Amino acid sequence: MVCRCENITAGELRACARDAGADEMNRLKALTRVGMGRCQGRMCGVAAAEILAQATGKPIDQVGRLRGQAPIKPIPIHLQTQATAAHDTPAEATA
Amino acid sequence: MTTTTRVIDADVAIVGGGIMGASAALALRRKGVGVVLLERDLCGSRSSGINYGGVRRQGRPVSQLPLAQRAHEVWADLPALIGTDGEYQRSGHFKIGRSEADMAALEAYAAMSRDFDLGLQLISGTTLRERCPWLGGRAVGGSLCPDDGQANPRLVSPAFALAAKRAGAQILERTPMTSVEHDGQLFTVRSGTTVAVRAPVLINCAGAWAGALAAQFGEAVPIHSGHPAMAVTEPLPFFMHWSLGVEGGGIYCRQVARGNLVLGGGAGVALDADRARSERSAIATLAVQAVELLPALKNAHFIRTWSGTEGYLPDRLPVLGKSHTTPGLIHGFGFAGAGFQIGPGVGEVLAELARDGRSTTPIDAFAIERFHPTTVADVASTAAAH
């Protein structure tokens, strides 16, 4: 088990590299969900990169890394609503 | 220097491996047409792969509904076509009204789209509360399209490219177009000195970046990039089948089978021409709207935010059809953040245009000429002058 948030095994990652040709971390993530759970890859990212490097025969620095996406850790939605009030942001989106 | 450029001859060259280009490649292969597709990154890695995942006909302009209906039939057959269901579900799309004026607008849309048999149902009052006890108090009703739904774009869009490849298309990833020429008969599309693709037909599916190619052939269009603010929660106990939107816009939300809620609304910010992200104030606004729409989200967490780069024309309609200046050039871009559902239908239309020169689905509203007002007499006199 590599990704404990999303229950993704090493075998699933290797199969994705083999069958779908994933050779880069963000493609591996998109196709398998590795790193898409609560930890956002903080726990599993490095292990997944090593498995992908081994499966593709590439050096680990050439399989990329998971794209950094805010927030750094899960944030409660109600804190965000308070942030809005504190910063006096208009309550209606423009789109 | 002894650089050997790989030269590939094809019936059709496609620039752009999003859902439009990839589904066009697949549709062409199913007609037995030789296709080479150039994608500068990985297929389906931009807006086609990271969008909200709404598969929605409801709310589209009537001019798009024939295309949307055509795509609807393709979606029904997705596993047979691309080898995965891509988590596609006809789970229903519910467009919420928050005032009597909103309800009147939803009713007007239902009347206007009646010929297309979307099966819209207006729901309000006690029926609304019975059917969706999770909905916040500001909603007074809404319009349900039971056969609309949702899918996972990060699976569906790359799968179209993979299916096209299996069907015999040459899919060249990490191969950016660096130049294109037309000698009157053939287009030559180059990626540096690596590849040159020669084909009598060229399809421009370069999304938010398609304007440069159109401009090179004398068809500059006022395209600009938009960046939706998107966020996802951790998995929550499943409570909602419908994909939600709001009349007048503002927020949209769906719950995937895994339990996560995917939300979007408002605008992110561009980092550069290729990248964008959601920033804090947009996410804070989204949070306020999310809790108002679905009070149970109050104690949920956002685990990730993102954005992307989408092409918009001023009238929010795509450019889809043959070039007005260059025989063999076909455009399909600028889907204004609403291309995912119609993508597979667009692919079929592009394949028809490439092979037969005409589409069996009406697309006149999307002609590129709408940005270049000229009379037939002008065109005739220009042609005569040459």
Short mmCIF file of C-alpha atoms in Angstrom, two decimals:
data_model
loop_
_atom_site.label_atom_id
_atom_site.label_comp_id
_atom_site.label_asym_id
_atom_site.label_seq_id
_atom_site.Cartn_x
_atom_site.Cartn_y
_atom_site.Cartn_z
CA MET A 1 0.00 0.00 0.00
CA VAL A 2 1.64 3.21 -1.14
CA CYS A 3 -1.17 5.76 -0.86
CA ARG A 4 -3.06 5.17 2.35
CA CYS A 5 -5.61 7.95 1.79
CA GLU A 6 -6.79 6.49 -1.51
CA ASN A 7 -5.78 2.82 -1.05
CA ILE A 8 -3.43 2.67 -4.01
CA THR A 9 -0.94 -0.20 -4.16
CA ALA A 10 2.52 -0.34 -5.70
CA GLY A 11 1.14 -2.85 -8.20
CA GLU A 12 -1.50 -0.37 -9.40
CA LEU A 13 1.17 2.26 -9.94
CA ARG A 14 3.36 -0.14 -11.91
CA ALA A 15 0.37 -1.26 -13.98
CA CYS A 16 -0.43 2.37 -14.80
CA ALA A 17 3.14 2.98 -15.97
CA ARG A 18 3.03 -0.17 -18.07
CA ASP A 19 -0.50 -0.02 -19.54
CA ALA A 20 -1.23 3.69 -19.81
CA GLY A 21 2.36 4.81 -20.35
CA ALA A 22 2.45 7.13 -17.33
CA ASP A 23 6.05 8.31 -17.02
CA GLU A 24 5.56 11.44 -14.95
CA MET A 25 4.18 11.93 -11.44
CA ASN A 26 1.23 14.19 -12.25
CA ARG A 27 0.02 11.83 -14.97
CA LEU A 28 0.37 8.92 -12.53
CA LYS A 29 -1.69 10.91 -10.04
CA ALA A 30 -4.35 11.79 -12.60
CA LEU A 31 -4.81 8.19 -13.67
CA THR A 32 -4.56 6.39 -10.32
CA ARG A 33 -5.53 8.97 -7.63
CA VAL A 34 -2.16 8.53 -5.87
CA GLY A 35 -1.58 11.67 -3.81
CA MET A 36 -5.17 12.89 -4.21
CA GLY A 37 -6.36 12.14 -0.68
CA ARG A 38 -6.20 14.07 2.57
CA CYS A 39 -2.40 14.00 2.65
CA GLN A 40 -2.08 15.31 -0.94
CA GLY A 41 1.05 13.24 -1.44
CA ARG A 42 2.88 14.45 1.65
CA MET A 43 3.03 10.85 2.93
CA CYS A 44 3.14 8.87 -0.31
CA GLY A 45 4.67 11.21 -2.90
CA VAL A 46 8.30 10.18 -2.55
CA ALA A 47 7.53 6.45 -2.42
CA ALA A 48 5.32 6.75 -5.50
CA ALA A 49 8.10 8.61 -7.34
CA GLU A 50 10.56 5.82 -6.52
CA ILE A 51 8.17 3.19 -7.80
CA LEU A 52 7.53 5.16 -10.98
CA ALA A 53 11.26 5.67 -11.52
CA GLN A 54 11.88 1.96 -11.13
CA ALA A 55 8.94 1.03 -13.38
CA THR A 56 10.02 3.37 -16.16
CA GLY A 57 13.76 2.88 -15.78
CA LYS A 58 14.23 6.64 -15.39
CA PRO A 59 16.31 8.35 -12.73
CA ILE A 60 14.05 9.62 -9.94
CA ASP A 61 14.77 13.24 -10.76
CA GLN A 62 13.25 12.74 -14.21
CA VAL A 63 9.80 11.53 -13.16
CA GLY A 64 8.87 14.97 -11.83
CA ARG A 65 7.11 15.72 -8.60
CA LEU A 66 3.50 16.28 -7.61
CA ARG A 67 2.38 19.78 -8.46
CA GLY A 68 2.16 21.95 -5.35
CA GLN A 69 -1.47 22.96 -4.80
CA ALA A 70 -2.81 24.99 -1.89
CA PRO A 71 -3.72 24.45 0.88
CA ILE A 72 -0.63 22.96 2.54
CA LYS A 73 -2.90 20.98 4.84
CA PRO A 74 -6.68 20.50 4.85
CA ILE A 75 -8.50 23.65 5.95
CA PRO A 76 -11.96 23.69 7.50
CA ILE A 77 -14.44 25.38 5.20
CA HIS A 78 -15.92 27.40 8.07
CA LEU A 79 -12.52 29.03 8.64
CA GLN A 80 -12.57 30.15 5.03
CA THR A 81 -16.00 31.71 5.49
CA GLN A 82 -14.61 33.67 8.47
CA ALA A 83 -11.64 34.73 6.38
CA THR A 84 -14.12 36.24 3.96
CA ALA A 85 -15.86 38.24 6.67
CA ALA A 86 -12.54 39.42 8.11
CA HIS A 87 -11.28 40.59 4.73
CA ASP A 88 -14.59 42.09 3.72
CA THR A 89 -14.57 40.28 0.38
CA PRO A 90 -17.73 40.74 -1.66
CA ALA A 91 -20.01 37.78 -1.03
CA GLU A 92 -21.01 37.32 -4.64
CA ALA A 93 -18.65 35.82 -7.18
CA THR A 94 -18.50 37.51 -10.51
CA ALA A 95 -18.73 34.43 -12.74
CA MET B 1 24.86 19.79 -38.41
CA THR B 2 23.15 16.52 -39.21
CA THR B 3 19.70 16.78 -37.74
CA THR B 4 17.23 14.40 -39.27
CA THR B 5 13.69 15.67 -39.17
CA ARG B 6 11.13 12.90 -39.07
CA VAL B 7 8.64 13.62 -41.85
CA ILE B 8 5.16 12.15 -41.50
CA ASP B 9 2.50 12.33 -44.21
CA ALA B 10 -1.10 12.13 -43.10
CA ASP B 11 -4.62 12.83 -44.32
CA VAL B 12 -5.28 15.09 -41.35
CA ALA B 13 -3.02 16.85 -38.85
CA ILE B 14 -4.49 17.94 -35.52
CA VAL B 15 -2.90 20.51 -33.22
CA GLY B 16 -3.96 20.01 -29.61
CA GLY B 17 -4.64 16.82 -27.64
CA GLY B 18 -7.47 17.98 -25.41
CA ILE B 19 -10.87 16.36 -25.59
CA MET B 20 -11.69 18.15 -28.88
CA GLY B 21 -8.54 17.12 -30.74
CA ALA B 22 -8.40 13.62 -29.27
CA SER B 23 -12.06 12.84 -29.95
CA ALA B 24 -11.65 14.20 -33.50
CA ALA B 25 -8.65 11.89 -33.96
CA LEU B 26 -10.68 8.93 -32.76
CA ALA B 27 -13.68 9.81 -34.94
CA LEU B 28 -11.40 10.15 -37.98
CA ARG B 29 -9.76 6.80 -37.35
CA ARG B 30 -13.19 5.19 -37.11
CA LYS B 31 -13.79 6.55 -40.62
CA GLY B 32 -10.47 5.11 -41.74
CA VAL B 33 -8.74 8.49 -42.14
CA GLY B 34 -5.01 8.79 -41.38
CA VAL B 35 -4.36 11.15 -38.47
CA VAL B 36 -1.36 12.67 -36.73
CA LEU B 37 -2.00 14.66 -33.55
CA LEU B 38 0.55 17.00 -32.00
CA GLU B 39 0.24 17.82 -28.31
CA ARG B 40 2.83 20.03 -26.68
CA ASP B 41 2.33 18.48 -23.24
CA LEU B 42 0.38 15.31 -22.40
CA CYS B 43 -3.04 14.69 -23.91
CA GLY B 44 -5.82 15.87 -21.65
CA SER B 45 -3.47 17.49 -19.17
CA ARG B 46 -4.83 21.04 -19.50
CA SER B 47 -8.41 22.27 -19.20
CA SER B 48 -9.84 19.09 -20.75
CA GLY B 49 -8.40 17.05 -17.92
CA ILE B 50 -8.77 19.36 -14.94
CA ASN B 51 -12.19 20.91 -15.44
CA TYR B 52 -15.15 20.49 -13.09
CA GLY B 53 -16.45 17.38 -14.85
CA GLY B 54 -19.99 18.50 -15.50
CA VAL B 55 -21.67 16.64 -18.35
CA ARG B 56 -24.50 19.07 -18.81
CA ARG B 57 -26.79 20.11 -21.63
CA GLN B 58 -29.14 22.15 -19.46
CA GLY B 59 -28.40 25.86 -19.54
CA ARG B 60 -26.52 25.85 -22.84
CA PRO B 61 -27.55 28.34 -25.48
CA VAL B 62 -30.10 26.79 -27.84
CA SER B 63 -27.56 27.08 -30.67
CA GLN B 64 -25.40 24.49 -28.86
CA LEU B 65 -28.16 22.00 -28.15
CA PRO B 66 -27.97 20.02 -31.43
CA LEU B 67 -24.26 19.49 -30.75
CA ALA B 68 -24.94 18.70 -27.10
CA GLN B 69 -27.57 16.13 -28.09
CA ARG B 70 -25.15 14.51 -30.51
CA ALA B 71 -22.50 14.36 -27.78
CA HIS B 72 -25.09 12.96 -25.36
CA GLU B 73 -25.39 9.89 -27.59
CA VAL B 74 -21.62 9.45 -27.69
CA TRP B 75 -21.40 9.65 -23.89
CA ALA B 76 -23.98 6.84 -23.67
CA ASP B 77 -21.54 4.56 -25.45
CA LEU B 78 -18.37 5.68 -23.70
CA PRO B 79 -16.95 2.35 -22.45
CA ALA B 80 -17.27 0.76 -25.90
CA LEU B 81 -15.68 3.80 -27.50
CA ILE B 82 -12.75 4.61 -25.18
CA GLY B 83 -12.44 1.54 -22.95
CA THR B 84 -13.51 3.20 -19.70
CA ASP B 85 -16.70 4.67 -18.30
CA GLY B 86 -14.57 7.54 -16.96
CA GLU B 87 -16.88 7.58 -13.90
CA TYR B 88 -19.60 8.95 -16.20
CA GLN B 89 -23.02 8.92 -14.59
CA ARG B 90 -26.35 10.28 -15.73
CA SER B 91 -26.93 11.37 -12.17
CA GLY B 92 -28.97 14.47 -12.97
CA HIS B 93 -28.08 18.15 -13.14
CA PHE B 94 -30.06 20.50 -10.93
CA LYS B 95 -29.97 24.20 -11.57
CA ILE B 96 -31.02 26.08 -8.48
CA GLY B 97 -33.21 29.18 -8.36
CA ARG B 98 -32.80 31.54 -5.42
CA SER B 99 -35.65 33.90 -6.26
CA GLU B 100 -38.92 33.99 -8.15
CA ALA B 101 -37.07 35.78 -10.96
CA ASP B 102 -34.60 32.86 -11.13
CA MET B 103 -37.51 30.41 -11.30
CA ALA B 104 -39.07 32.43 -14.12
CA ALA B 105 -35.75 32.30 -15.99
CA LEU B 106 -35.54 28.52 -15.50
CA GLU B 107 -39.12 28.16 -16.73
CA ALA B 108 -38.32 30.29 -19.77
CA TYR B 109 -35.31 28.10 -20.55
CA ALA B 110 -37.44 24.96 -20.28
CA ALA B 111 -39.89 26.45 -22.78
CA MET B 112 -37.12 27.62 -25.12
CA SER B 113 -35.38 24.23 -25.15
CA ARG B 114 -38.57 22.15 -25.37
CA ASP B 115 -37.84 20.92 -28.92
CA PHE B 116 -34.69 19.20 -27.69
CA ASP B 117 -36.44 16.94 -25.25
CA LEU B 118 -34.09 17.52 -22.32
CA GLY B 119 -36.83 16.29 -19.98
CA LEU B 120 -36.48 19.29 -17.67
CA GLN B 121 -38.52 19.17 -14.47
CA LEU B 122 -39.17 22.27 -12.40
CA ILE B 123 -39.15 21.47 -8.71
CA SER B 124 -40.06 23.76 -5.83
CA GLY B 125 -41.83 24.02 -2.48
CA THR B 126 -42.35 20.88 -0.40
CA THR B 127 -41.21 18.59 -3.24
CA LEU B 128 -37.86 20.37 -3.21
CA ARG B 129 -37.40 19.90 0.55
CA GLU B 130 -38.45 16.25 0.34
CA ARG B 131 -36.12 15.44 -2.53
CA CYS B 132 -33.11 17.37 -1.25
CA PRO B 133 -33.15 17.83 2.51
CA TRP B 134 -29.45 18.75 2.31
CA LEU B 135 -30.13 21.94 0.37
CA GLY B 136 -29.71 25.31 2.13
CA GLY B 137 -32.66 27.61 2.79
CA ARG B 138 -31.95 30.21 0.11
CA ALA B 139 -32.88 27.83 -2.69
CA VAL B 140 -36.53 28.29 -3.62
CA GLY B 141 -36.54 25.69 -6.36
CA GLY B 142 -34.75 24.56 -9.44
CA SER B 143 -34.76 22.78 -12.76
CA LEU B 144 -33.68 19.15 -12.96
CA CYS B 145 -32.31 17.55 -16.11
CA PRO B 146 -32.37 13.87 -15.08
CA ASP B 147 -30.17 12.59 -17.92
CA ASP B 148 -27.42 15.16 -17.51
CA GLY B 149 -24.67 14.21 -15.12
CA GLN B 150 -20.97 14.11 -14.45
CA ALA B 151 -17.74 12.32 -15.27
CA ASN B 152 -14.10 12.39 -14.29
CA PRO B 153 -12.24 14.58 -16.80
CA ARG B 154 -8.77 13.42 -15.78
CA LEU B 155 -9.78 9.90 -16.88
CA VAL B 156 -12.05 10.69 -19.84
CA SER B 157 -9.89 13.14 -21.78
CA PRO B 158 -6.63 11.14 -21.79
CA ALA B 159 -8.70 8.02 -22.60
CA PHE B 160 -9.92 9.59 -25.85
CA ALA B 161 -6.30 10.07 -26.90
CA LEU B 162 -5.35 6.55 -25.87
CA ALA B 163 -8.34 5.14 -27.79
CA ALA B 164 -7.38 7.16 -30.87
CA LYS B 165 -3.86 5.76 -30.60
CA ARG B 166 -5.17 2.20 -30.33
CA ALA B 167 -7.31 2.90 -33.40
CA GLY B 168 -4.18 3.82 -35.35
CA ALA B 169 -3.76 7.57 -34.91
CA GLN B 170 -0.23 8.81 -34.38
CA ILE B 171 -0.33 10.75 -31.13
CA LEU B 172 2.82 12.81 -30.62
CA GLU B 173 2.95 14.06 -27.04
CA ARG B 174 5.48 16.60 -25.71
CA THR B 175 5.63 17.81 -29.29
CA PRO B 176 4.81 21.52 -29.46
CA MET B 177 3.99 23.03 -32.83
CA THR B 178 6.67 25.61 -33.57
CA SER B 179 5.67 26.57 -37.09
CA VAL B 180 3.06 25.88 -39.72
CA GLU B 181 3.06 26.64 -43.43
CA HIS B 182 0.55 26.14 -46.19
CA ASP B 183 1.67 25.85 -49.80
CA GLY B 184 -1.84 25.94 -51.23
CA GLN B 185 -2.16 22.16 -51.13
CA LEU B 186 -0.43 20.86 -48.03
CA PHE B 187 0.11 22.11 -44.50
CA THR B 188 3.50 21.44 -42.98
CA VAL B 189 3.39 21.49 -39.20
CA ARG B 190 6.78 21.43 -37.54
CA SER B 191 7.95 20.79 -34.02
CA GLY B 192 11.43 22.28 -34.05
CA THR B 193 13.67 20.12 -36.17
CA THR B 194 12.25 16.92 -34.71
CA VAL B 195 9.06 16.36 -36.65
CA ALA B 196 7.36 17.72 -39.75
CA VAL B 197 3.81 16.59 -40.40
CA ARG B 198 2.42 17.12 -43.90
CA ALA B 199 -1.31 16.94 -44.48
CA PRO B 200 -3.93 18.55 -46.74
CA VAL B 201 -6.19 19.15 -43.72
CA LEU B 202 -5.23 20.86 -40.46
CA ILE B 203 -7.51 20.98 -37.40
CA ASN B 204 -6.84 23.71 -34.85
CA CYS B 205 -7.85 22.41 -31.42
CA ALA B 206 -5.28 24.37 -29.44
CA GLY B 207 -7.78 25.61 -26.85
CA ALA B 208 -6.91 28.85 -25.12
CA TRP B 209 -3.78 29.00 -27.28
CA ALA B 210 -5.54 28.56 -30.64
CA GLY B 211 -5.66 32.25 -31.48
CA ALA B 212 -2.11 32.44 -32.84
CA LEU B 213 -2.70 29.71 -35.41
CA ALA B 214 -5.97 31.33 -36.55
CA ALA B 215 -4.28 34.74 -36.76
CA GLN B 216 -1.47 33.36 -38.90
CA PHE B 217 -4.07 32.48 -41.52
CA GLY B 218 -5.66 35.90 -41.41
CA GLU B 219 -8.38 35.03 -38.92
CA ALA B 220 -7.46 36.81 -35.70
CA VAL B 221 -10.21 36.42 -33.11
CA PRO B 222 -10.71 38.27 -29.81
CA ILE B 223 -9.97 35.20 -27.64
CA HIS B 224 -8.98 35.65 -24.02
CA SER B 225 -8.11 33.23 -21.23
CA GLY B 226 -10.31 32.53 -18.21
CA HIS B 227 -9.34 30.73 -15.02
CA PRO B 228 -12.00 29.07 -12.85
CA ALA B 229 -11.46 28.81 -9.09
CA MET B 230 -11.82 25.15 -8.11
CA ALA B 231 -11.63 23.24 -4.82
CA VAL B 232 -12.27 19.73 -3.53
CA THR B 233 -13.14 18.43 -0.06
CA GLU B 234 -12.05 15.21 1.58
CA PRO B 235 -14.42 12.25 1.04
CA LEU B 236 -17.73 12.73 2.89
CA PRO B 237 -20.56 10.24 3.40
CA PHE B 238 -22.48 10.10 0.14
CA PHE B 239 -25.59 12.30 0.15
CA MET B 240 -25.99 13.93 -3.25
CA HIS B 241 -26.45 12.41 -6.71
CA TRP B 242 -27.14 15.58 -8.61
CA SER B 243 -24.54 17.91 -10.00
CA LEU B 244 -25.60 21.38 -8.88
CA GLY B 245 -25.48 24.72 -10.60
CA VAL B 246 -27.10 28.03 -9.80
CA GLU B 247 -29.20 30.16 -12.12
CA GLY B 248 -27.14 33.20 -13.05
CA GLY B 249 -23.90 31.38 -12.14
CA GLY B 250 -21.70 31.76 -9.08
CA ILE B 251 -21.09 28.22 -7.82
CA TYR B 252 -21.32 24.63 -9.04
CA CYS B 253 -20.81 21.48 -7.05
CA ARG B 254 -20.93 17.69 -7.37
CA GLN B 255 -20.15 14.73 -5.15
CA VAL B 256 -18.08 11.97 -6.72
CA ALA B 257 -18.66 8.29 -5.92
CA ARG B 258 -15.57 8.32 -3.67
CA GLY B 259 -17.37 10.94 -1.55
CA ASN B 260 -15.35 14.07 -2.29
CA LEU B 261 -17.23 17.23 -3.21
CA VAL B 262 -15.84 19.11 -6.20
CA LEU B 263 -16.71 22.80 -6.22
CA GLY B 264 -16.09 25.67 -8.54
CA GLY B 265 -17.10 29.28 -8.91
CA GLY B 266 -15.56 32.68 -9.37
CA ALA B 267 -12.19 33.25 -10.94
CA GLY B 268 -8.65 32.17 -10.25
CA VAL B 269 -5.56 34.05 -11.35
CA ALA B 270 -3.12 33.49 -14.17
CA LEU B 271 0.50 32.85 -13.18
CA ASP B 272 1.61 33.14 -16.81
CA ALA B 273 0.23 32.30 -20.24
CA ASP B 274 0.18 28.58 -19.42
CA ARG B 275 -0.57 28.27 -15.72
CA ALA B 276 -3.17 29.49 -13.26
CA ARG B 277 -4.24 28.89 -9.69
CA SER B 278 -7.07 29.64 -7.33
CA GLU B 279 -6.19 32.32 -4.85
CA ARG B 280 -7.37 32.87 -1.35
CA SER B 281 -10.16 35.39 -1.76
CA ALA B 282 -11.85 33.38 -4.51
CA ILE B 283 -11.71 30.23 -2.37
CA ALA B 284 -13.06 32.15 0.63
CA THR B 285 -15.97 33.39 -1.48
CA LEU B 286 -16.54 29.88 -2.75
CA ALA B 287 -16.58 28.63 0.86
CA VAL B 288 -19.30 31.10 1.82
CA GLN B 289 -21.42 30.10 -1.14
CA ALA B 290 -20.80 26.39 -0.56
CA VAL B 291 -22.01 26.52 3.04
CA GLU B 292 -25.05 28.54 2.00
CA LEU B 293 -25.88 25.97 -0.71
CA LEU B 294 -25.03 22.88 1.35
CA PRO B 295 -24.98 23.67 5.10
CA ALA B 296 -23.51 20.23 5.89
CA LEU B 297 -20.24 21.38 4.35
CA LYS B 298 -19.63 23.70 7.30
CA ASN B 299 -17.40 21.14 9.01
CA ALA B 300 -15.79 19.72 5.89
CA HIS B 301 -12.25 20.52 4.76
CA PHE B 302 -10.88 21.69 1.46
CA ILE B 303 -7.92 19.45 0.66
CA ARG B 304 -6.88 20.90 -2.69
CA THR B 305 -7.52 23.91 -4.92
CA TRP B 306 -6.63 24.45 -8.55
CA SER B 307 -7.41 26.35 -11.70
CA GLY B 308 -6.70 26.10 -15.40
CA THR B 309 -6.57 28.08 -18.62
CA GLU B 310 -9.68 28.19 -20.79
CA GLY B 311 -10.32 30.04 -24.04
CA TYR B 312 -13.24 32.47 -24.24
CA LEU B 313 -14.67 34.45 -27.12
CA PRO B 314 -16.66 37.59 -26.21
CA ASP B 315 -20.02 35.93 -27.00
CA ARG B 316 -19.01 32.79 -25.03
CA LEU B 317 -19.66 30.63 -28.08
CA PRO B 318 -16.90 28.46 -29.54
CA VAL B 319 -15.26 28.79 -32.92
CA LEU B 320 -16.16 25.60 -34.77
CA GLY B 321 -16.08 25.22 -38.52
CA LYS B 322 -14.03 25.64 -41.63
CA SER B 323 -11.58 28.48 -42.09
CA HIS B 324 -12.89 31.33 -44.19
CA THR B 325 -9.45 32.07 -45.64
CA THR B 326 -7.59 28.79 -46.05
CA PRO B 327 -8.93 25.64 -47.69
CA GLY B 328 -8.28 22.59 -45.51
CA LEU B 329 -8.00 24.52 -42.26
CA ILE B 330 -10.65 23.69 -39.65
CA HIS B 331 -11.09 25.35 -36.26
CA GLY B 332 -12.48 23.93 -33.01
CA PHE B 333 -11.61 26.03 -29.96
CA GLY B 334 -12.81 28.61 -27.43
CA PHE B 335 -15.39 26.53 -25.57
CA ALA B 336 -15.72 29.09 -22.77
CA GLY B 337 -15.32 26.70 -19.86
CA ALA B 338 -18.16 24.53 -21.14
CA GLY B 339 -16.55 22.20 -23.66
CA PHE B 340 -16.35 18.93 -21.76
CA GLN B 341 -19.87 17.65 -22.44
CA ILE B 342 -19.96 18.66 -26.10
CA GLY B 343 -16.36 17.54 -26.72
CA PRO B 344 -17.15 14.09 -28.10
CA GLY B 345 -19.81 15.62 -30.37
CA VAL B 346 -17.35 18.26 -31.55
CA GLY B 347 -14.88 15.49 -32.39
CA GLU B 348 -17.43 13.86 -34.68
CA VAL B 349 -18.27 17.18 -36.33
CA LEU B 350 -14.58 17.96 -36.90
CA ALA B 351 -14.12 14.52 -38.45
CA GLU B 352 -17.05 15.14 -40.80
CA LEU B 353 -15.70 18.55 -41.77
CA ALA B 354 -12.28 17.04 -42.44
CA ARG B 355 -13.51 14.12 -44.51
CA ASP B 356 -16.74 15.33 -46.10
CA GLY B 357 -16.35 19.08 -45.96
CA ARG B 358 -19.62 19.53 -44.10
CA SER B 359 -21.21 18.78 -40.76
CA THR B 360 -24.51 16.97 -40.35
CA THR B 361 -25.06 18.93 -37.12
CA PRO B 362 -25.85 22.65 -37.38
CA ILE B 363 -22.80 24.73 -36.42
CA ASP B 364 -23.40 28.00 -38.28
CA ALA B 365 -23.60 29.97 -35.02
CA PHE B 366 -19.96 29.12 -34.33
CA ALA B 367 -18.48 30.24 -37.65
CA ILE B 368 -15.23 32.18 -37.36
CA GLU B 369 -16.56 34.73 -39.86
CA ARG B 370 -18.72 36.23 -37.12
CA PHE B 371 -15.59 38.11 -36.05
CA HIS B 372 -14.73 39.23 -39.57
CA PRO B 373 -17.78 40.92 -40.99
CA THR B 374 -17.39 40.95 -44.76
CA THR B 375 -19.99 40.72 -47.43
CA VAL B 376 -20.02 38.07 -50.12
CA ALA B 377 -19.18 40.83 -52.60
CA ASP B 378 -16.03 41.74 -50.58
CA VAL B 379 -14.84 38.16 -50.63
CA ALA B 380 -15.53 37.84 -54.34
CA SER B 381 -13.65 41.04 -55.17
CA THR B 382 -10.70 40.00 -52.98
CA ALA B 383 -10.57 36.67 -54.74
CA ALA B 384 -10.76 38.38 -58.14
CA ALA B 385 -7.89 40.70 -57.20
CA HIS B 386 -5.60 37.71 -56.71
#
